[in-house]
Short mmCIF file of C-alpha atoms in Angstrom, two decimals:
data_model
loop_
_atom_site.label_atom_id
_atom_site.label_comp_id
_atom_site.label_asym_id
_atom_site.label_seq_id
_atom_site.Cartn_x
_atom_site.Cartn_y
_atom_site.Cartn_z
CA UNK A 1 74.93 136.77 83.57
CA UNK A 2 77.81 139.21 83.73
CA UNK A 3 77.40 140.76 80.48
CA UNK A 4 80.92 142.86 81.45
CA UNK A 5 82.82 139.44 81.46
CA UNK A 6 81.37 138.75 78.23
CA UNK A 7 82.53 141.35 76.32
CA UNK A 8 85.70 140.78 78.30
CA UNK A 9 85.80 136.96 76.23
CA UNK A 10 84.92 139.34 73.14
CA UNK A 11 88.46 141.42 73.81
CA UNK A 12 90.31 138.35 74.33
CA UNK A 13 89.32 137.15 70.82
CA UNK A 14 91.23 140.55 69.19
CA UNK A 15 94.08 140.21 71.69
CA UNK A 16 94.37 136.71 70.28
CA UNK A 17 94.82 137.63 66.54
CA UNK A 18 96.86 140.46 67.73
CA UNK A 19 94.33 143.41 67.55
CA UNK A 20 93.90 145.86 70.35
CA UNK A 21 91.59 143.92 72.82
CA UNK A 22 88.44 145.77 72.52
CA UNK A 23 85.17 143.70 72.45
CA UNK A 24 81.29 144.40 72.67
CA UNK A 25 77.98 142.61 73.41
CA UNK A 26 74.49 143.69 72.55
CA UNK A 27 71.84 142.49 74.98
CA UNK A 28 68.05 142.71 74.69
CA UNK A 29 65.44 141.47 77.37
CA UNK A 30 68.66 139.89 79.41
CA UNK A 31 69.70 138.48 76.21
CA UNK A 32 73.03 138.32 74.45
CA UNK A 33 71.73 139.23 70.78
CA UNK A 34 75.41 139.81 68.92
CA UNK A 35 78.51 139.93 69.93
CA UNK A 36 81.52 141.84 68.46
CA UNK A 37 85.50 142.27 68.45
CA UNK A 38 88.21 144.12 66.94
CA UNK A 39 89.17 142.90 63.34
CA UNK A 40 90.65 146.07 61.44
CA UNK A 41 93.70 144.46 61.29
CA UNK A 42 92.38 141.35 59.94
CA UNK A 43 90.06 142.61 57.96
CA UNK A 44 91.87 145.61 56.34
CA UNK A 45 88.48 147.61 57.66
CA UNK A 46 88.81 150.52 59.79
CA UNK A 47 85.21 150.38 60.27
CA UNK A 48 85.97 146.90 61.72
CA UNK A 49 85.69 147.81 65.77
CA UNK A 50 84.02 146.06 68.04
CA UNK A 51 80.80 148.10 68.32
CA UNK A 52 80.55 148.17 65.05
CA UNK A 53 80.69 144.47 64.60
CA UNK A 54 78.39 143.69 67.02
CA UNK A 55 76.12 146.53 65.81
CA UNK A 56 75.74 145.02 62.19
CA UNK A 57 75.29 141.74 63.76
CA UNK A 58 72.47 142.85 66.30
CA UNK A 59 70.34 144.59 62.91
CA UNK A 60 70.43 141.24 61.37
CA UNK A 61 69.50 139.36 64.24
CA UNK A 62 66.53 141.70 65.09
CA UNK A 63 65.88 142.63 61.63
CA UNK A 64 66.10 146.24 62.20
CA UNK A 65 68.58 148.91 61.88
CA UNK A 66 66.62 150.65 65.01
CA UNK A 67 68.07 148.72 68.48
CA UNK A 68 65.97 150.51 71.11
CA UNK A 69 65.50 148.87 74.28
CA UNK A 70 68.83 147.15 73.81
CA UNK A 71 72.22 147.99 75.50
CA UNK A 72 76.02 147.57 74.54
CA UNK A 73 78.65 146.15 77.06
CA UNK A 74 81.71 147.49 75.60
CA UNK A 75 85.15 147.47 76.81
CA UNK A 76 86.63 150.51 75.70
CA UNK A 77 84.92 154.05 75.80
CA UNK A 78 83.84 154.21 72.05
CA UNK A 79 85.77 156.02 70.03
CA UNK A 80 83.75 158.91 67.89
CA UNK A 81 82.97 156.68 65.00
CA UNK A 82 81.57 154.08 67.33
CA UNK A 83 79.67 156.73 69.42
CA UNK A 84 78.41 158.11 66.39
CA UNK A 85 77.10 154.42 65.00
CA UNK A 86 75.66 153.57 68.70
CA UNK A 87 73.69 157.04 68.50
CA UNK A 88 72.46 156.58 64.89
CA UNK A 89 71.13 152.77 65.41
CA UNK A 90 69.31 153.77 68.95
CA UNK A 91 70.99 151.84 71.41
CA UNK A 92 69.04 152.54 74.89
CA UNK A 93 72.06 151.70 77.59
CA UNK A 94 75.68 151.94 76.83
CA UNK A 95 77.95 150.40 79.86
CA UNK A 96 81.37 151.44 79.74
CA UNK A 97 84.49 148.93 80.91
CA UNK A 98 86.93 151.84 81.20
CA UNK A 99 87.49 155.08 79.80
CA UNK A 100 89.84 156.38 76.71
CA UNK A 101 91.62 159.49 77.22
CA UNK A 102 92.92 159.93 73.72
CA UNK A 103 89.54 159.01 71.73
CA UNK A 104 87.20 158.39 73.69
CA UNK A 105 83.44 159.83 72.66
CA UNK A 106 81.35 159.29 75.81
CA UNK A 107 83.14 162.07 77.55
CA UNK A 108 86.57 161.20 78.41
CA UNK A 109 87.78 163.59 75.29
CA UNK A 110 84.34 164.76 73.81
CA UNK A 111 80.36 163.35 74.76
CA UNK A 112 78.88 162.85 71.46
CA UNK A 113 76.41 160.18 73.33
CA UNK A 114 74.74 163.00 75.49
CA UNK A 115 75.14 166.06 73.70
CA UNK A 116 71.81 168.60 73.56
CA UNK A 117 72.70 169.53 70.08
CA UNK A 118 71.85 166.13 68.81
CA UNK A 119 68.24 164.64 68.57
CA UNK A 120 68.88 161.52 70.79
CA UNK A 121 70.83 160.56 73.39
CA UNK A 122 72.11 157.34 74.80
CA UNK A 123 72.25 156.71 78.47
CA UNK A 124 76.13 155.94 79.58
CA UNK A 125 76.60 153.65 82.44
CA UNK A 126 80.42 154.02 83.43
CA UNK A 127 81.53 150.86 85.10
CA UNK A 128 84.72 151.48 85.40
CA UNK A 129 86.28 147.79 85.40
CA UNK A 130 90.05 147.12 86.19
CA UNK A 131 90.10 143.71 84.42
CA UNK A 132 89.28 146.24 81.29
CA UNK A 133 91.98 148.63 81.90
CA UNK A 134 94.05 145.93 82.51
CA UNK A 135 93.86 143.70 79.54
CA UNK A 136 95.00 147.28 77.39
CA UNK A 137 97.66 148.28 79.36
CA UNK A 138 98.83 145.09 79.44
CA UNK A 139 98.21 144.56 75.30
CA UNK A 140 100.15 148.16 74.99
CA UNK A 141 102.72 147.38 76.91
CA UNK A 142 103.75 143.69 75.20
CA UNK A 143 102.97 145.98 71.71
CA UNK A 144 106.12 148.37 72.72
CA UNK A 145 108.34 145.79 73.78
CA UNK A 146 108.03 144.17 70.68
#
């Protein structure tokens, strides 16, 4: 399975409801445990990002706040906040969809993922996927003709 695509289907569920298209899977032992989207719009959360979401999900579903040995297909370089939660709840393998040079946390702008100063680190796999880039530019540029 293309776990890529599949956050890809998670983006297209924000772009849908008019959020920026950012979504995230979880996977353990080749497994999609949670998925996750973009809802701070909807929700009126700006803790409501896609990692997040599928973070929270992926603790209930394992009953654990811990997630080691799993790894996040996201998107959109997490943004500090994100980087921050995928740090704190042990997440083994973070694959990256393309990068964010305004926020992004996993070394675009700052590496809060693999920093020495911090106790863990999470290993970034940059994947670097157009249909990622593509769906945002796209999103961004509909948003400013609008």
């Amino acid at each position: 399975m293309d776990f890529m695509k599949e956050a890809l289907k998670e983006a297209e569920k924000a772009k849908r409801l008019g959020e920026v298209p950012v979504g995230a899977v979880i996977v353990k032992d080749d497994e999609i445990i949670s998925r996750g989207y973009n809802r701070r719009e909807i929700l009126n959360s700006v803790l409501a990002h896609g990692e997040i979401m599928a973070i929270d999900e992926a603790t209930k579903v394992l009953n654990n706040w811990r997630l080691d040995g799993c790894s996040m297909y996201v998107t959109l370089e997490p943004c500090p906040m994100c980087a921050g939660a995928i740090l704190q709840s042990r997440i083994s393998k973070l694959y990256i969809g393309t990068f964010d040079p305004v926020s992004g946390a996993a070394g675009s702008v700052i590496n809060i993922l693999e920093n020495d100063n911090l106790n863990k680190w999470t290993n970034v796999k940059w994947c670097y996927d157009e249909e990622c880039s593509s769906v945002l530019i796209n999103f961004f540029k509909e948003r400013r003709k609008s």
